[in-house]
CSV table of C-alpha atoms in Angstrom, one decimal:
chain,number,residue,atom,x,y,z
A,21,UNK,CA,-39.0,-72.4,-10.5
A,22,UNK,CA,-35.5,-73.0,-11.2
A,23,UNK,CA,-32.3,-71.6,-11.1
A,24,UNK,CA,-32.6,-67.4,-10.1
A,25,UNK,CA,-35.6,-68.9,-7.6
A,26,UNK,CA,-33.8,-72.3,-5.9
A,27,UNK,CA,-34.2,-72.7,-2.1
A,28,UNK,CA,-31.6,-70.5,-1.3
A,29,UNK,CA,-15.5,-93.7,-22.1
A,30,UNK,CA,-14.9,-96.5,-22.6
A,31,UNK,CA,-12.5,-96.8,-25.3
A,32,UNK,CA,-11.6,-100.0,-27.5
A,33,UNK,CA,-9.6,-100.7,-30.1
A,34,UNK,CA,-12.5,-100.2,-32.3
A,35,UNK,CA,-14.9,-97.7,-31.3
A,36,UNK,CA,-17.9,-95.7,-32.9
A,37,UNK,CA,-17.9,-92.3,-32.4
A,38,UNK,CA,-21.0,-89.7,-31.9
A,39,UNK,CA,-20.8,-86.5,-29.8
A,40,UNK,CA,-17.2,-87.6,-28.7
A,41,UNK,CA,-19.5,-90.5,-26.8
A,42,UNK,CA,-17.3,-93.6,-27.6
A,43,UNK,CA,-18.3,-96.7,-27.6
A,44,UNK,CA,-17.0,-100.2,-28.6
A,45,UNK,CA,-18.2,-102.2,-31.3
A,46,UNK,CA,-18.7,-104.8,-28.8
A,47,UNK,CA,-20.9,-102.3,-26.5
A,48,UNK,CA,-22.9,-101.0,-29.3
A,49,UNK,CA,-23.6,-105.2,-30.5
A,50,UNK,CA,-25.3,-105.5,-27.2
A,51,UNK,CA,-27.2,-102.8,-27.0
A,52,UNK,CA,-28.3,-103.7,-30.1
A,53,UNK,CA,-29.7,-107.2,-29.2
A,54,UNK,CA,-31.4,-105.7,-25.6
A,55,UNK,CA,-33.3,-103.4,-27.7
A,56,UNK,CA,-34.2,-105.8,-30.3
A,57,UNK,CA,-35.3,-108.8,-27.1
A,58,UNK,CA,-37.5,-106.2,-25.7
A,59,UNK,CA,-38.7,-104.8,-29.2
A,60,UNK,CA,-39.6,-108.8,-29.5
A,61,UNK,CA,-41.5,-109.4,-26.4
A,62,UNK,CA,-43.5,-106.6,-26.3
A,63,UNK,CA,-44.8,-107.7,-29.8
A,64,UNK,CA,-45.1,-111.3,-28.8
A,65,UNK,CA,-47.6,-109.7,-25.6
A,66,UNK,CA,-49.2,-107.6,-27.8
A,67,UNK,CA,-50.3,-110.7,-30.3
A,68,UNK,CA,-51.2,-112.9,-27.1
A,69,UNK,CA,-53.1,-109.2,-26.2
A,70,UNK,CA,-51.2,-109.4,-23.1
A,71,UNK,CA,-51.3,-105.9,-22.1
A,72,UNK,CA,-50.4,-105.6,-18.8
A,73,UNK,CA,-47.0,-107.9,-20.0
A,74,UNK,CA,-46.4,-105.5,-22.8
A,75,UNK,CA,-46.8,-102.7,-20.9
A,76,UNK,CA,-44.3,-104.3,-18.3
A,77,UNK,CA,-41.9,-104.9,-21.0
A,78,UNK,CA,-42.2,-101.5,-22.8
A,79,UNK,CA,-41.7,-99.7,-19.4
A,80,UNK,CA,-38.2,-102.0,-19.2
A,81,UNK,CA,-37.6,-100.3,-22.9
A,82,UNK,CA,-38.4,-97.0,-21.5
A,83,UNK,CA,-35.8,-97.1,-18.8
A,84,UNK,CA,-33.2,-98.2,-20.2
A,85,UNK,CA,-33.5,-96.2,-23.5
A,86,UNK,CA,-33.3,-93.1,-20.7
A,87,UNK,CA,-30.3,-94.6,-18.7
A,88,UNK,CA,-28.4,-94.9,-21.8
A,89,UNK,CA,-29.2,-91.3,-23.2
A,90,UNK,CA,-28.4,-89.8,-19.7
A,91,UNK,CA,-24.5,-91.8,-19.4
A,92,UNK,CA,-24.3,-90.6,-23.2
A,93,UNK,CA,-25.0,-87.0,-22.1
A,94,UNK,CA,-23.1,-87.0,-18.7
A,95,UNK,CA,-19.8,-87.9,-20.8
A,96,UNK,CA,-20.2,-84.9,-23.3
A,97,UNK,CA,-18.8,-83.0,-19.9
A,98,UNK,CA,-15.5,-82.9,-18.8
A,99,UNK,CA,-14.2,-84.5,-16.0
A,100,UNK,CA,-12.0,-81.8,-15.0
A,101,UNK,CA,-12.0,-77.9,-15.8
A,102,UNK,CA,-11.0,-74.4,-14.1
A,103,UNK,CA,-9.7,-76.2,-11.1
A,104,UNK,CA,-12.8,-78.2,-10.3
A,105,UNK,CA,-13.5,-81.9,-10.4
A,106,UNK,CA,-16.8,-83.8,-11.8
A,107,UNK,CA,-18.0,-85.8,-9.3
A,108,UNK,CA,-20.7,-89.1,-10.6
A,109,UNK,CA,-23.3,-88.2,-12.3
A,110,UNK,CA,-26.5,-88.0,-11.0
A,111,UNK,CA,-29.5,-88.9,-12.6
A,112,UNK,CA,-32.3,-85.7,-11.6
A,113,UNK,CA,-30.4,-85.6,-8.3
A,114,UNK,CA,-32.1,-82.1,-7.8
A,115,UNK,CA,-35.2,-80.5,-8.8
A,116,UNK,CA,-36.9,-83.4,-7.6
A,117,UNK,CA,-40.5,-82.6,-6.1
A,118,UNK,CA,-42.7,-84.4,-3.2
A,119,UNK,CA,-44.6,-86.2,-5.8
A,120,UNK,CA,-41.6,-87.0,-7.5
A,121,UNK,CA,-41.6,-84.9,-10.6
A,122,UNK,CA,-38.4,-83.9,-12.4
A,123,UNK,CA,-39.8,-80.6,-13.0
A,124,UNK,CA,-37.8,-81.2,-16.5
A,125,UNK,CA,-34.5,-82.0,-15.1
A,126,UNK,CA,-32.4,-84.6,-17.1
A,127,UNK,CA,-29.1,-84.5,-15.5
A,128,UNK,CA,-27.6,-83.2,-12.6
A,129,UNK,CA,-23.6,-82.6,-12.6
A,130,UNK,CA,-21.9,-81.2,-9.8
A,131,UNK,CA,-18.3,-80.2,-9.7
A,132,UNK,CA,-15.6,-79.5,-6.6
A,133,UNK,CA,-12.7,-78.2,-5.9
A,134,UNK,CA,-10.0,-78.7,-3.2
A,135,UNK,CA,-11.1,-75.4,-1.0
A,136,UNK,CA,-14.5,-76.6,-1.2
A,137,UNK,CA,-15.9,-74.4,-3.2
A,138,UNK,CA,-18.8,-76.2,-5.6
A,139,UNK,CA,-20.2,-75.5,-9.2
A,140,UNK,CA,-23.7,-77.3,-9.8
A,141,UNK,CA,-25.5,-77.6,-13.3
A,142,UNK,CA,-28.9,-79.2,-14.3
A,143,UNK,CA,-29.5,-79.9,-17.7
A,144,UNK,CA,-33.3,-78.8,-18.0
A,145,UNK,CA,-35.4,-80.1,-20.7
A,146,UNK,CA,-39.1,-79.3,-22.1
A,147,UNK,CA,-39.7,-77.5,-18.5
A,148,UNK,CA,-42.0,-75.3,-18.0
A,149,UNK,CA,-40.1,-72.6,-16.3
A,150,UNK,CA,-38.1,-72.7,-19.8
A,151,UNK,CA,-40.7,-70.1,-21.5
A,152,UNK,CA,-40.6,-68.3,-18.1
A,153,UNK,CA,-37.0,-66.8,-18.4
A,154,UNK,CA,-37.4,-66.7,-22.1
A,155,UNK,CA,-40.2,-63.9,-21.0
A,156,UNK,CA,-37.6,-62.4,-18.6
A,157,UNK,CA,-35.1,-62.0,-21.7
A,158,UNK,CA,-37.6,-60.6,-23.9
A,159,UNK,CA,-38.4,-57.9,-21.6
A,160,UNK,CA,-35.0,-56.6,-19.8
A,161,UNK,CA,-36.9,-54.4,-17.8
A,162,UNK,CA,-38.1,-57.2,-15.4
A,163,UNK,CA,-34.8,-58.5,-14.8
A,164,UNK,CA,-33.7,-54.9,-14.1
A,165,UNK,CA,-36.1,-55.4,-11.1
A,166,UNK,CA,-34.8,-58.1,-9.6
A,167,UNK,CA,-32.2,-57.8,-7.1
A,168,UNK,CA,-28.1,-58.7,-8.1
A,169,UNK,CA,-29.9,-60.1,-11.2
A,170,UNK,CA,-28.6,-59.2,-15.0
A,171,UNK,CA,-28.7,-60.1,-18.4
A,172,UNK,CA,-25.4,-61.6,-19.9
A,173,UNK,CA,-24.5,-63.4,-23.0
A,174,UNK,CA,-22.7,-66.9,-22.8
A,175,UNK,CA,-20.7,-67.9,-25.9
A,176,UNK,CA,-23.8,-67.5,-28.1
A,177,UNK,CA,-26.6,-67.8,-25.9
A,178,UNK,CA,-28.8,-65.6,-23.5
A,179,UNK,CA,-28.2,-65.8,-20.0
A,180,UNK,CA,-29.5,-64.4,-16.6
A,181,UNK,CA,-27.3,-64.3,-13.7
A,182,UNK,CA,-27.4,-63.6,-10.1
A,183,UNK,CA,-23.9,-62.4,-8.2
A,184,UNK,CA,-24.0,-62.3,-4.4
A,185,UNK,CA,-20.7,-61.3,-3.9
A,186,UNK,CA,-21.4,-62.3,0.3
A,187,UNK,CA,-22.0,-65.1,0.9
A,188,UNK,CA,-20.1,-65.4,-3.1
A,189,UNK,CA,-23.1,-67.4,-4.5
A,190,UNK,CA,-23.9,-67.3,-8.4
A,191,UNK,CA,-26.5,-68.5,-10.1
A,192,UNK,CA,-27.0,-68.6,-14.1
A,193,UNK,CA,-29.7,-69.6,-16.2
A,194,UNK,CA,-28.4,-70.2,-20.1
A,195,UNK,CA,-31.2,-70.0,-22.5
A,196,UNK,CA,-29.9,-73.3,-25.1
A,197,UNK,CA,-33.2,-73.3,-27.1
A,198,UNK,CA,-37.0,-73.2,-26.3
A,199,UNK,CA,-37.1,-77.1,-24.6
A,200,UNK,CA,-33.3,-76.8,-23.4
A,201,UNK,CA,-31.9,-74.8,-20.1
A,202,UNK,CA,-29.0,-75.0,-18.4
A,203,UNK,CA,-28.8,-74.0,-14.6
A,204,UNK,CA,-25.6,-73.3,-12.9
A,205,UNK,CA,-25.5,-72.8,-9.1
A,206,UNK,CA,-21.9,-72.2,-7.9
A,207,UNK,CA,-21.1,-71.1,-4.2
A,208,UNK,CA,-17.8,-70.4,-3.0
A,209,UNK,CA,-16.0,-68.9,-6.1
A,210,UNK,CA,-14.1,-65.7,-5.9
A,211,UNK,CA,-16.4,-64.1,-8.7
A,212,UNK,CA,-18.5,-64.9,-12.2
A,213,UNK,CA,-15.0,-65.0,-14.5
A,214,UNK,CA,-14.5,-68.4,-12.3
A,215,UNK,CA,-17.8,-69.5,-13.7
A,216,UNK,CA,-17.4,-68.1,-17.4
A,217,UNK,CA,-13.9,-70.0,-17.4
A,218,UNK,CA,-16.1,-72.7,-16.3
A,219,UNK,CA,-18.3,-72.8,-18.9
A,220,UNK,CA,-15.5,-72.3,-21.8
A,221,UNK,CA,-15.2,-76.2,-21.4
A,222,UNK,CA,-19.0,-77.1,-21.9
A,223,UNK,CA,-20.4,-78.4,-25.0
A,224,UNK,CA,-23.7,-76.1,-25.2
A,225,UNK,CA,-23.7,-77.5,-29.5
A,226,UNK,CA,-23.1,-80.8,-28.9
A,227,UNK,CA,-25.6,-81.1,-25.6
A,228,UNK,CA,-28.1,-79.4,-27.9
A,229,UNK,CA,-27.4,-81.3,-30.5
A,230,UNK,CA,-27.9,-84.4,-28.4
A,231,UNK,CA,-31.3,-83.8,-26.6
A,232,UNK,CA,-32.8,-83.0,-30.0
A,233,UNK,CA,-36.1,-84.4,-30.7
């Protein structure tokens, strides 16, 4: 389970726009004929009945359909906010099992600061352990029973959070939707108004907005 139960641009001269992603015309050409050259030889295997080619070709798709969506969804974050610094994104860089499931993880962002203090967030979608907190915020009463743990509201969503004032560890899990979740793990900072100011600079509509099926 995640979060409360962890172990312990380019810009052109002419650009399209979408979810403050920018892209260049040129960049957006390309992508355009990659899609359209595997689109084409996974049909070509398909009439030959070359299935093990067009499943080859379609798994290509696959991954770089994903790789696109995730650089699209790392730059909806800023690079710099309340002191700390993004550091590259990470593709699932946590939440990563032994059999190497994602356990729903999308993207994995961490931030920095000078003192070394860190903020990390994974962008959780359709994961199981999203209906399990939405349980825990239907029924108060079970977060009241666990320890440091409470129920908060971020901008307009549901939240739990953990505050461990020693060794100053916080942990939040933001309730975007029924398939979306946001986990914030931040050790070091003084206490949670570092992590609200935080969080003042993330896009919760537009990443929403974004992983919508």
């Amino acid at each position: 389970m995640l979060g409360l139960f962890w172990c312990c641009s380019i810009e052109a001269k002419n650009t399209k726009k979408s979810n403050n992603v920018i892209m260049s015309d040129t960049q957006v050409a390309e992508l355009g004929i990659l899609y359209s050259t595997r689109l084409e030889e996974i049909q070509v295997s398909l009439a030959q009945n070359k299935l093990s080619s067009a499943i080859y070709y379609t798994t290509l798709l696959k991954e770089k359909l994903v790789h696109d969506q995730i650089q699209q969804l790392d730059a909806l974050f800023p690079s710099n906010t309340a002191g700390f610094k993004a550091e590259p994104y990470r593709n699932q860089a946590r939440g990563i099992g032994l059999n190497g499931e994602s356990f729903g993880v999308v993207l994995s962002k961490r931030y920095s600061n000078d003192e070394g203090h860190y903020i990390e967030l994974l962008v959780v979608n359709d994961s199981d352990a999203i209906s399990e907190y939405q349980l825990l915020i239907k029924r108060p009463n079970l977060i009241e029973e666990l320890q440091d743990a409470r129920l908060i509201k971020l901008q307009s969503y549901m939240a739990i959070e953990k505050w461990l004032p020693e060794p100053k560890i916080i942990e939040q899990n933001i309730l975007i939707n029924t398939n979306l979740m946001i986990n914030i793990f931040a050790k070091g900072v003084e206490n949670p108004e570092v992590i609200s100011n935080f969080l003042e600079k993330i896009p919760f509509k537009e990443i929403e907005s974004h992983l919508k099926n």
